[in-house]
Amino acid sequence: MSREMTGPGGRPMDTGRVNRPRTGFPFLDSALDQPGAVLAFAHRGGSYHPEIEGLENTLTAFRHAVDLGYQYLETDVHASSDGVLLAFHDDVLDRVTEHSGPIAAHAHADLAKALIGGREEIPTLQSLLEEFPEARFNIDIKSEAAVTPLAEMITAMGAVDRICVGSFSQRRIARFRTELGTPVATAAGPLDVGLFRYLPSKRLIDAVVRSGAAALQVPSQRGRLNIVTPELVTRAHALGRHVHVWIIDDHEEMHELLDMGVDGLMTDRTDLLRDVLIERGQWMGATP
């Protein structure tokens, strides 16, 4: 169903005619069941929502996002020294806990004492998948040590359709694809993103990019350079890829990117993104 609307500044919007590609991955293609719908990702559970600020990547944060109606949760993964996968962003404990030092230097039992915001344990990735069985998780691999355990866990839990994996390391994401063996939605690494952005034609991109990435997950800008443009979105869609943009916490920027036809937005302000998508008729979750 086509839905004509007017956006900020009087811009025309037609949320029913967004040309979403069919990727073959349930993680991404679920949006096709609702014309115009956008994947809304709660980044680290919604790090800067006023009610949970300081509790990023905690069980409380993810539960808060799910209660708001979010179906897609974004998190990061490190491995403890004994190979337990943990939902944690930084390499070190210092910023969000009262402990210090590299997370990879500690066994999981010792890390139980490092409380996020002084009150929440660092959750294991397995516990999050079990706690929120209906949610889908976008996972950023933050360390080499996490690659093999993540591939093994996804297989063991039968979670292939619930997960999309990305990494800022081209080598790391390539290794993950090889080790998993089973097709799972993955995001393009930095090299492939550069090829999509700068190669002069779709035909050349199709010939060069062989990673199997189903989505480009990118910042809106890098310095003064606009990464996300209408041309990039059109090109990605023509080649069967999604475009997801991070980390968008501004109301106006959300509208601008959605007007371009991006397929997903990651946000720390889960309240703002939810309101914008409901206003536009592009929200996939439950509504009041």
PDB file of C-alpha atoms in Angstrom:
ATOM      1  CA  MET A   1       0.000   0.000   0.000  1.00  0.00           C
ATOM      2  CA  SER A   2       1.373   3.389  -0.975  1.00  0.00           C
ATOM      3  CA  ARG A   3       1.357   6.031   1.736  1.00  0.00           C
ATOM      4  CA  GLU A   4       1.834   9.634   0.594  1.00  0.00           C
ATOM      5  CA  MET A   5       3.195  11.894   3.301  1.00  0.00           C
ATOM      6  CA  THR A   6       5.032  15.165   3.693  1.00  0.00           C
ATOM      7  CA  GLY A   7       8.326  15.149   5.534  1.00  0.00           C
ATOM      8  CA  PRO A   8      10.248  17.915   7.322  1.00  0.00           C
ATOM      9  CA  GLY A   9      10.539  21.025   5.182  1.00  0.00           C
ATOM     10  CA  GLY A  10       7.576  19.926   3.090  1.00  0.00           C
ATOM     11  CA  ARG A  11       9.501  17.111   1.385  1.00  0.00           C
ATOM     12  CA  PRO A  12       7.206  14.564  -0.278  1.00  0.00           C
ATOM     13  CA  MET A  13       7.518  10.999   0.974  1.00  0.00           C
ATOM     14  CA  ASP A  14       6.050   7.823  -0.482  1.00  0.00           C
ATOM     15  CA  THR A  15       6.789   5.089   2.019  1.00  0.00           C
ATOM     16  CA  GLY A  16       4.965   2.415   0.034  1.00  0.00           C
ATOM     17  CA  ARG A  17       7.309   2.589  -2.952  1.00  0.00           C
ATOM     18  CA  VAL A  18      10.700   2.025  -1.348  1.00  0.00           C
ATOM     19  CA  ASN A  19      12.453  -0.449  -3.620  1.00  0.00           C
ATOM     20  CA  ARG A  20      13.753  -2.946  -1.081  1.00  0.00           C
ATOM     21  CA  PRO A  21      15.857  -5.735  -2.561  1.00  0.00           C
ATOM     22  CA  ARG A  22      15.103  -9.378  -1.760  1.00  0.00           C
ATOM     23  CA  THR A  23      18.350 -10.737  -0.336  1.00  0.00           C
ATOM     24  CA  GLY A  24      17.378 -14.329   0.413  1.00  0.00           C
ATOM     25  CA  PHE A  25      18.150 -13.857   4.121  1.00  0.00           C
ATOM     26  CA  PRO A  26      15.137 -13.886   6.497  1.00  0.00           C
ATOM     27  CA  PHE A  27      16.980 -11.485   8.812  1.00  0.00           C
ATOM     28  CA  LEU A  28      16.739  -8.792   6.130  1.00  0.00           C
ATOM     29  CA  ASP A  29      13.744  -9.819   4.065  1.00  0.00           C
ATOM     30  CA  SER A  30      11.202  -9.688   6.904  1.00  0.00           C
ATOM     31  CA  ALA A  31      10.688  -5.998   6.103  1.00  0.00           C
ATOM     32  CA  LEU A  32       9.199  -6.984   2.745  1.00  0.00           C
ATOM     33  CA  ASP A  33       6.069  -8.255   4.523  1.00  0.00           C
ATOM     34  CA  GLN A  34       5.200  -4.622   5.348  1.00  0.00           C
ATOM     35  CA  PRO A  35       5.702  -2.331   2.311  1.00  0.00           C
ATOM     36  CA  GLY A  36       7.966   0.576   3.182  1.00  0.00           C
ATOM     37  CA  ALA A  37       8.990  -0.823   6.577  1.00  0.00           C
ATOM     38  CA  VAL A  38      12.490  -0.103   7.867  1.00  0.00           C
ATOM     39  CA  LEU A  39      14.721  -2.219  10.090  1.00  0.00           C
ATOM     40  CA  ALA A  40      15.102  -0.303  13.364  1.00  0.00           C
ATOM     41  CA  PHE A  41      18.187  -1.378  15.315  1.00  0.00           C
ATOM     42  CA  ALA A  42      18.565  -0.616  19.017  1.00  0.00           C
ATOM     43  CA  HIS A  43      22.298   0.151  19.126  1.00  0.00           C
ATOM     44  CA  ARG A  44      23.759  -1.554  22.206  1.00  0.00           C
ATOM     45  CA  GLY A  45      20.162  -1.686  23.417  1.00  0.00           C
ATOM     46  CA  GLY A  46      19.649   2.078  22.999  1.00  0.00           C
ATOM     47  CA  SER A  47      22.657   3.535  24.799  1.00  0.00           C
ATOM     48  CA  TYR A  48      21.404   7.102  25.168  1.00  0.00           C
ATOM     49  CA  HIS A  49      17.736   6.608  25.881  1.00  0.00           C
ATOM     50  CA  PRO A  50      17.265   8.773  28.997  1.00  0.00           C
ATOM     51  CA  GLU A  51      15.860   5.875  31.018  1.00  0.00           C
ATOM     52  CA  ILE A  52      18.868   3.557  30.543  1.00  0.00           C
ATOM     53  CA  GLU A  53      21.834   5.835  29.873  1.00  0.00           C
ATOM     54  CA  GLY A  54      25.031   4.292  31.202  1.00  0.00           C
ATOM     55  CA  LEU A  55      23.742   0.734  30.797  1.00  0.00           C
ATOM     56  CA  GLU A  56      24.769  -0.026  27.203  1.00  0.00           C
ATOM     57  CA  ASN A  57      24.967  -3.686  26.197  1.00  0.00           C
ATOM     58  CA  THR A  58      23.175  -4.888  29.320  1.00  0.00           C
ATOM     59  CA  LEU A  59      20.208  -7.145  29.826  1.00  0.00           C
ATOM     60  CA  THR A  60      18.277  -4.114  31.106  1.00  0.00           C
ATOM     61  CA  ALA A  61      19.034  -2.108  27.964  1.00  0.00           C
ATOM     62  CA  PHE A  62      17.988  -4.869  25.588  1.00  0.00           C
ATOM     63  CA  ARG A  63      14.835  -5.600  27.566  1.00  0.00           C
ATOM     64  CA  HIS A  64      13.991  -1.887  27.458  1.00  0.00           C
ATOM     65  CA  ALA A  65      14.340  -1.879  23.653  1.00  0.00           C
ATOM     66  CA  VAL A  66      12.207  -5.005  23.274  1.00  0.00           C
ATOM     67  CA  ASP A  67       9.540  -3.449  25.510  1.00  0.00           C
ATOM     68  CA  LEU A  68       9.496  -0.439  23.155  1.00  0.00           C
ATOM     69  CA  GLY A  69       8.739  -2.838  20.308  1.00  0.00           C
ATOM     70  CA  TYR A  70      12.205  -3.230  18.794  1.00  0.00           C
ATOM     71  CA  GLN A  71      12.690  -6.502  16.945  1.00  0.00           C
ATOM     72  CA  TYR A  72      16.317  -5.842  15.947  1.00  0.00           C
ATOM     73  CA  LEU A  73      19.035  -5.460  18.571  1.00  0.00           C
ATOM     74  CA  GLU A  74      22.601  -4.403  17.811  1.00  0.00           C
ATOM     75  CA  THR A  75      25.515  -5.520  19.939  1.00  0.00           C
ATOM     76  CA  ASP A  76      29.230  -6.284  19.891  1.00  0.00           C
ATOM     77  CA  VAL A  77      31.109  -9.428  20.775  1.00  0.00           C
ATOM     78  CA  HIS A  78      34.413 -10.130  22.476  1.00  0.00           C
ATOM     79  CA  ALA A  79      35.721 -13.412  23.857  1.00  0.00           C
ATOM     80  CA  SER A  80      36.979 -13.896  27.413  1.00  0.00           C
ATOM     81  CA  SER A  81      40.295 -15.650  27.958  1.00  0.00           C
ATOM     82  CA  ASP A  82      38.406 -18.951  28.309  1.00  0.00           C
ATOM     83  CA  GLY A  83      36.418 -18.461  25.104  1.00  0.00           C
ATOM     84  CA  VAL A  84      33.056 -17.212  26.409  1.00  0.00           C
ATOM     85  CA  LEU A  85      31.354 -14.753  24.054  1.00  0.00           C
ATOM     86  CA  LEU A  86      30.425 -11.482  25.756  1.00  0.00           C
ATOM     87  CA  ALA A  87      28.239  -8.604  24.546  1.00  0.00           C
ATOM     88  CA  PHE A  88      30.684  -5.769  25.099  1.00  0.00           C
ATOM     89  CA  HIS A  89      31.963  -2.968  22.879  1.00  0.00           C
ATOM     90  CA  ASP A  90      35.383  -1.831  24.110  1.00  0.00           C
ATOM     91  CA  ASP A  91      38.603  -3.830  24.183  1.00  0.00           C
ATOM     92  CA  VAL A  92      39.069  -2.774  27.805  1.00  0.00           C
ATOM     93  CA  LEU A  93      36.786  -2.602  30.832  1.00  0.00           C
ATOM     94  CA  ASP A  94      37.701   0.922  31.908  1.00  0.00           C
ATOM     95  CA  ARG A  95      35.029   3.121  30.286  1.00  0.00           C
ATOM     96  CA  VAL A  96      31.820   1.450  31.475  1.00  0.00           C
ATOM     97  CA  THR A  97      32.893  -0.517  34.560  1.00  0.00           C
ATOM     98  CA  GLU A  98      34.914   0.209  37.688  1.00  0.00           C
ATOM     99  CA  HIS A  99      37.468  -2.407  36.632  1.00  0.00           C
ATOM    100  CA  SER A 100      40.302  -1.961  34.151  1.00  0.00           C
ATOM    101  CA  GLY A 101      42.335  -3.900  31.647  1.00  0.00           C
ATOM    102  CA  PRO A 102      41.656  -5.883  28.459  1.00  0.00           C
ATOM    103  CA  ILE A 103      38.522  -7.993  28.468  1.00  0.00           C
ATOM    104  CA  ALA A 104      40.429 -10.758  26.665  1.00  0.00           C
ATOM    105  CA  ALA A 105      42.833 -11.065  29.612  1.00  0.00           C
ATOM    106  CA  HIS A 106      40.126 -12.213  32.042  1.00  0.00           C
ATOM    107  CA  ALA A 107      38.233 -15.456  32.436  1.00  0.00           C
ATOM    108  CA  HIS A 108      34.466 -15.236  32.338  1.00  0.00           C
ATOM    109  CA  ALA A 109      34.105 -15.972  36.067  1.00  0.00           C
ATOM    110  CA  ASP A 110      36.355 -13.016  36.915  1.00  0.00           C
ATOM    111  CA  LEU A 111      34.478 -10.691  34.576  1.00  0.00           C
ATOM    112  CA  ALA A 112      31.296 -11.266  36.585  1.00  0.00           C
ATOM    113  CA  LYS A 113      32.711  -8.770  39.094  1.00  0.00           C
ATOM    114  CA  ALA A 114      33.001  -6.007  36.449  1.00  0.00           C
ATOM    115  CA  LEU A 115      29.596  -4.316  36.597  1.00  0.00           C
ATOM    116  CA  ILE A 116      28.392  -1.980  33.861  1.00  0.00           C
ATOM    117  CA  GLY A 117      27.185   1.259  35.395  1.00  0.00           C
ATOM    118  CA  GLY A 118      28.102  -0.224  38.765  1.00  0.00           C
ATOM    119  CA  ARG A 119      25.096  -2.563  38.721  1.00  0.00           C
ATOM    120  CA  GLU A 120      24.817  -4.861  35.664  1.00  0.00           C
ATOM    121  CA  GLU A 121      26.909  -7.892  34.755  1.00  0.00           C
ATOM    122  CA  ILE A 122      28.324  -8.133  31.258  1.00  0.00           C
ATOM    123  CA  PRO A 123      25.905 -10.507  29.504  1.00  0.00           C
ATOM    124  CA  THR A 124      27.014 -13.479  27.472  1.00  0.00           C
ATOM    125  CA  LEU A 125      25.844 -13.505  23.894  1.00  0.00           C
ATOM    126  CA  GLN A 126      24.214 -16.878  24.424  1.00  0.00           C
ATOM    127  CA  SER A 127      22.167 -15.537  27.337  1.00  0.00           C
ATOM    128  CA  LEU A 128      20.831 -12.705  25.161  1.00  0.00           C
ATOM    129  CA  LEU A 129      19.781 -15.067  22.389  1.00  0.00           C
ATOM    130  CA  GLU A 130      18.020 -17.222  24.959  1.00  0.00           C
ATOM    131  CA  GLU A 131      16.420 -14.314  26.830  1.00  0.00           C
ATOM    132  CA  PHE A 132      14.958 -12.764  23.649  1.00  0.00           C
ATOM    133  CA  PRO A 133      14.042 -15.696  21.406  1.00  0.00           C
ATOM    134  CA  GLU A 134      11.920 -13.578  19.045  1.00  0.00           C
ATOM    135  CA  ALA A 135      14.543 -10.859  18.549  1.00  0.00           C
ATOM    136  CA  ARG A 136      17.123 -10.660  15.796  1.00  0.00           C
ATOM    137  CA  PHE A 137      20.687  -9.612  16.583  1.00  0.00           C
ATOM    138  CA  ASN A 138      23.141  -7.591  14.526  1.00  0.00           C
ATOM    139  CA  ILE A 139      26.580  -8.533  15.852  1.00  0.00           C
ATOM    140  CA  ASP A 140      29.852  -6.662  15.374  1.00  0.00           C
ATOM    141  CA  ILE A 141      32.853  -8.969  15.853  1.00  0.00           C
ATOM    142  CA  LYS A 142      35.347  -6.972  17.890  1.00  0.00           C
ATOM    143  CA  SER A 143      38.191  -9.483  18.225  1.00  0.00           C
ATOM    144  CA  GLU A 144      39.870 -12.320  16.345  1.00  0.00           C
ATOM    145  CA  ALA A 145      39.314 -14.572  19.353  1.00  0.00           C
ATOM    146  CA  ALA A 146      35.534 -14.234  18.966  1.00  0.00           C
ATOM    147  CA  VAL A 147      35.337 -15.442  15.344  1.00  0.00           C
ATOM    148  CA  THR A 148      35.404 -19.222  15.833  1.00  0.00           C
ATOM    149  CA  PRO A 149      33.243 -19.329  18.998  1.00  0.00           C
ATOM    150  CA  LEU A 150      30.645 -17.127  17.285  1.00  0.00           C
ATOM    151  CA  ALA A 151      30.455 -19.371  14.224  1.00  0.00           C
ATOM    152  CA  GLU A 152      30.145 -22.434  16.466  1.00  0.00           C
ATOM    153  CA  MET A 153      27.469 -20.858  18.673  1.00  0.00           C
ATOM    154  CA  ILE A 154      25.285 -19.736  15.761  1.00  0.00           C
ATOM    155  CA  THR A 155      25.353 -23.270  14.365  1.00  0.00           C
ATOM    156  CA  ALA A 156      24.758 -24.967  17.718  1.00  0.00           C
ATOM    157  CA  MET A 157      21.812 -22.712  18.576  1.00  0.00           C
ATOM    158  CA  GLY A 158      20.220 -22.919  15.132  1.00  0.00           C
ATOM    159  CA  ALA A 159      20.290 -19.126  15.013  1.00  0.00           C
ATOM    160  CA  VAL A 160      21.265 -18.582  11.379  1.00  0.00           C
ATOM    161  CA  ASP A 161      18.078 -16.706  10.456  1.00  0.00           C
ATOM    162  CA  ARG A 162      18.236 -14.486  13.560  1.00  0.00           C
ATOM    163  CA  ILE A 163      21.675 -13.015  13.049  1.00  0.00           C
ATOM    164  CA  CYS A 164      23.580 -10.601  10.836  1.00  0.00           C
ATOM    165  CA  VAL A 165      27.313 -10.317  11.413  1.00  0.00           C
ATOM    166  CA  GLY A 166      29.674  -7.494  10.529  1.00  0.00           C
ATOM    167  CA  SER A 167      33.143  -6.265  11.415  1.00  0.00           C
ATOM    168  CA  PHE A 168      35.417  -3.302  10.846  1.00  0.00           C
ATOM    169  CA  SER A 169      38.074  -5.878   9.919  1.00  0.00           C
ATOM    170  CA  GLN A 170      37.835  -7.214   6.357  1.00  0.00           C
ATOM    171  CA  ARG A 171      39.954 -10.226   7.318  1.00  0.00           C
ATOM    172  CA  ARG A 172      37.838 -10.983  10.373  1.00  0.00           C
ATOM    173  CA  ILE A 173      34.511 -10.991   8.529  1.00  0.00           C
ATOM    174  CA  ALA A 174      35.992 -13.063   5.679  1.00  0.00           C
ATOM    175  CA  ARG A 175      37.250 -15.627   8.170  1.00  0.00           C
ATOM    176  CA  PHE A 176      33.851 -15.753   9.868  1.00  0.00           C
ATOM    177  CA  ARG A 177      32.099 -16.508   6.555  1.00  0.00           C
ATOM    178  CA  THR A 178      34.551 -19.317   5.880  1.00  0.00           C
ATOM    179  CA  GLU A 179      34.304 -20.846   9.343  1.00  0.00           C
ATOM    180  CA  LEU A 180      30.514 -20.764   9.582  1.00  0.00           C
ATOM    181  CA  GLY A 181      30.009 -22.672   6.357  1.00  0.00           C
ATOM    182  CA  THR A 182      26.232 -22.055   6.424  1.00  0.00           C
ATOM    183  CA  PRO A 183      24.889 -18.931   4.683  1.00  0.00           C
ATOM    184  CA  VAL A 184      24.126 -16.219   7.218  1.00  0.00           C
ATOM    185  CA  ALA A 185      23.478 -12.542   6.589  1.00  0.00           C
ATOM    186  CA  THR A 186      26.708 -10.552   6.789  1.00  0.00           C
ATOM    187  CA  ALA A 187      27.644  -6.922   6.295  1.00  0.00           C
ATOM    188  CA  ALA A 188      30.325  -5.735   3.907  1.00  0.00           C
ATOM    189  CA  GLY A 189      33.784  -5.108   5.277  1.00  0.00           C
ATOM    190  CA  PRO A 190      35.551  -1.761   4.830  1.00  0.00           C
ATOM    191  CA  LEU A 191      37.132  -2.696   1.498  1.00  0.00           C
ATOM    192  CA  ASP A 192      33.838  -3.750  -0.068  1.00  0.00           C
ATOM    193  CA  VAL A 193      32.112  -0.604   1.223  1.00  0.00           C
ATOM    194  CA  GLY A 194      34.808   1.457  -0.494  1.00  0.00           C
ATOM    195  CA  LEU A 195      34.273  -0.417  -3.744  1.00  0.00           C
ATOM    196  CA  PHE A 196      30.525   0.190  -3.613  1.00  0.00           C
ATOM    197  CA  ARG A 197      31.088   3.866  -2.917  1.00  0.00           C
ATOM    198  CA  TYR A 198      33.824   4.639  -5.454  1.00  0.00           C
ATOM    199  CA  LEU A 199      33.820   2.195  -8.378  1.00  0.00           C
ATOM    200  CA  PRO A 200      32.295   3.928 -11.400  1.00  0.00           C
ATOM    201  CA  SER A 201      29.615   1.391 -12.349  1.00  0.00           C
ATOM    202  CA  LYS A 202      27.296  -1.289 -10.949  1.00  0.00           C
ATOM    203  CA  ARG A 203      28.667  -3.743 -13.511  1.00  0.00           C
ATOM    204  CA  LEU A 204      32.224  -3.292 -12.253  1.00  0.00           C
ATOM    205  CA  ILE A 205      31.126  -3.648  -8.610  1.00  0.00           C
ATOM    206  CA  ASP A 206      29.285  -6.852  -9.460  1.00  0.00           C
ATOM    207  CA  ALA A 207      32.429  -8.210 -11.117  1.00  0.00           C
ATOM    208  CA  VAL A 208      34.806  -7.245  -8.301  1.00  0.00           C
ATOM    209  CA  VAL A 209      32.856  -7.721  -5.039  1.00  0.00           C
ATOM    210  CA  ARG A 210      32.651 -11.440  -4.320  1.00  0.00           C
ATOM    211  CA  SER A 211      32.284 -11.475  -0.532  1.00  0.00           C
ATOM    212  CA  GLY A 212      28.603 -12.422  -0.425  1.00  0.00           C
ATOM    213  CA  ALA A 213      27.812  -9.504   1.893  1.00  0.00           C
ATOM    214  CA  ALA A 214      24.067  -8.824   1.967  1.00  0.00           C
ATOM    215  CA  ALA A 215      24.198  -5.341   3.505  1.00  0.00           C
ATOM    216  CA  LEU A 216      26.290  -2.207   3.641  1.00  0.00           C
ATOM    217  CA  GLN A 217      26.381  -0.959   7.238  1.00  0.00           C
ATOM    218  CA  VAL A 218      27.924   2.475   7.133  1.00  0.00           C
ATOM    219  CA  PRO A 219      28.078   5.884   8.811  1.00  0.00           C
ATOM    220  CA  SER A 220      26.154   8.674   7.150  1.00  0.00           C
ATOM    221  CA  GLN A 221      29.352  10.708   6.868  1.00  0.00           C
ATOM    222  CA  ARG A 222      33.072  10.333   7.391  1.00  0.00           C
ATOM    223  CA  GLY A 223      34.492  13.746   8.136  1.00  0.00           C
ATOM    224  CA  ARG A 224      33.214  16.049   5.391  1.00  0.00           C
ATOM    225  CA  LEU A 225      32.509  13.172   3.013  1.00  0.00           C
ATOM    226  CA  ASN A 226      28.933  11.972   2.589  1.00  0.00           C
ATOM    227  CA  ILE A 227      29.043   8.178   2.604  1.00  0.00           C
ATOM    228  CA  VAL A 228      25.309   7.651   2.184  1.00  0.00           C
ATOM    229  CA  THR A 229      23.868   9.262  -0.930  1.00  0.00           C
ATOM    230  CA  PRO A 230      20.798   8.528  -3.049  1.00  0.00           C
ATOM    231  CA  GLU A 231      23.175   7.134  -5.669  1.00  0.00           C
ATOM    232  CA  LEU A 232      24.742   4.701  -3.199  1.00  0.00           C
ATOM    233  CA  VAL A 233      21.326   3.475  -2.050  1.00  0.00           C
ATOM    234  CA  THR A 234      20.139   3.003  -5.642  1.00  0.00           C
ATOM    235  CA  ARG A 235      23.343   1.180  -6.566  1.00  0.00           C
ATOM    236  CA  ALA A 236      23.204  -1.125  -3.539  1.00  0.00           C
ATOM    237  CA  HIS A 237      19.546  -1.974  -4.180  1.00  0.00           C
ATOM    238  CA  ALA A 238      20.230  -2.701  -7.855  1.00  0.00           C
ATOM    239  CA  LEU A 239      22.854  -5.217  -6.718  1.00  0.00           C
ATOM    240  CA  GLY A 240      20.555  -6.804  -4.115  1.00  0.00           C
ATOM    241  CA  ARG A 241      22.091  -5.265  -0.979  1.00  0.00           C
ATOM    242  CA  HIS A 242      20.574  -3.430   1.958  1.00  0.00           C
ATOM    243  CA  VAL A 243      21.916  -0.124   3.252  1.00  0.00           C
ATOM    244  CA  HIS A 244      21.920   0.345   7.045  1.00  0.00           C
ATOM    245  CA  VAL A 245      23.203   3.570   8.578  1.00  0.00           C
ATOM    246  CA  TRP A 246      24.724   4.195  12.015  1.00  0.00           C
ATOM    247  CA  ILE A 247      24.553   5.815  14.524  1.00  0.00           C
ATOM    248  CA  ILE A 248      21.635   8.177  13.883  1.00  0.00           C
ATOM    249  CA  ASP A 249      20.287  10.025  16.914  1.00  0.00           C
ATOM    250  CA  ASP A 250      18.957  13.181  15.252  1.00  0.00           C
ATOM    251  CA  HIS A 251      15.313  13.544  14.204  1.00  0.00           C
ATOM    252  CA  GLU A 252      16.044  15.533  11.024  1.00  0.00           C
ATOM    253  CA  GLU A 253      18.839  13.220   9.885  1.00  0.00           C
ATOM    254  CA  MET A 254      16.571  10.216  10.366  1.00  0.00           C
ATOM    255  CA  HIS A 255      14.036  11.756   7.996  1.00  0.00           C
ATOM    256  CA  GLU A 256      16.701  12.681   5.433  1.00  0.00           C
ATOM    257  CA  LEU A 257      18.088   9.145   5.303  1.00  0.00           C
ATOM    258  CA  LEU A 258      14.662   7.539   5.232  1.00  0.00           C
ATOM    259  CA  ASP A 259      13.720   9.826   2.337  1.00  0.00           C
ATOM    260  CA  MET A 260      16.708   8.360   0.461  1.00  0.00           C
ATOM    261  CA  GLY A 261      15.220   4.896   0.893  1.00  0.00           C
ATOM    262  CA  VAL A 262      17.753   3.332   3.297  1.00  0.00           C
ATOM    263  CA  ASP A 263      16.714  -0.063   4.608  1.00  0.00           C
ATOM    264  CA  GLY A 264      17.734   0.276   8.243  1.00  0.00           C
ATOM    265  CA  LEU A 265      18.826   2.759  10.890  1.00  0.00           C
ATOM    266  CA  MET A 266      20.838   2.080  14.034  1.00  0.00           C
ATOM    267  CA  THR A 267      20.268   4.439  16.934  1.00  0.00           C
ATOM    268  CA  ASP A 268      21.161   5.081  20.547  1.00  0.00           C
ATOM    269  CA  ARG A 269      17.940   7.113  20.889  1.00  0.00           C
ATOM    270  CA  THR A 270      15.414   4.323  20.541  1.00  0.00           C
ATOM    271  CA  ASP A 271      12.623   6.678  21.596  1.00  0.00           C
ATOM    272  CA  LEU A 272      13.279   9.133  18.748  1.00  0.00           C
ATOM    273  CA  LEU A 273      13.652   6.554  15.983  1.00  0.00           C
ATOM    274  CA  ARG A 274      10.517   4.740  17.062  1.00  0.00           C
ATOM    275  CA  ASP A 275       8.513   7.988  16.982  1.00  0.00           C
ATOM    276  CA  VAL A 276       9.845   8.922  13.534  1.00  0.00           C
ATOM    277  CA  LEU A 277       9.055   5.535  12.027  1.00  0.00           C
ATOM    278  CA  ILE A 278       5.568   5.430  13.541  1.00  0.00           C
ATOM    279  CA  GLU A 279       4.931   8.934  12.175  1.00  0.00           C
ATOM    280  CA  ARG A 280       5.991   7.817   8.693  1.00  0.00           C
ATOM    281  CA  GLY A 281       4.175   4.479   8.780  1.00  0.00           C
ATOM    282  CA  GLN A 282       7.479   2.593   8.554  1.00  0.00           C
ATOM    283  CA  TRP A 283       7.656   1.038  12.042  1.00  0.00           C
ATOM    284  CA  MET A 284       7.760  -2.780  12.185  1.00  0.00           C
ATOM    285  CA  GLY A 285       7.207  -3.255  15.898  1.00  0.00           C
ATOM    286  CA  ALA A 286       4.150  -3.075  18.093  1.00  0.00           C
ATOM    287  CA  THR A 287       2.511   0.356  18.377  1.00  0.00           C
ATOM    288  CA  PRO A 288       0.596   1.946  21.277  1.00  0.00           C
TER     289      PRO A 288
END
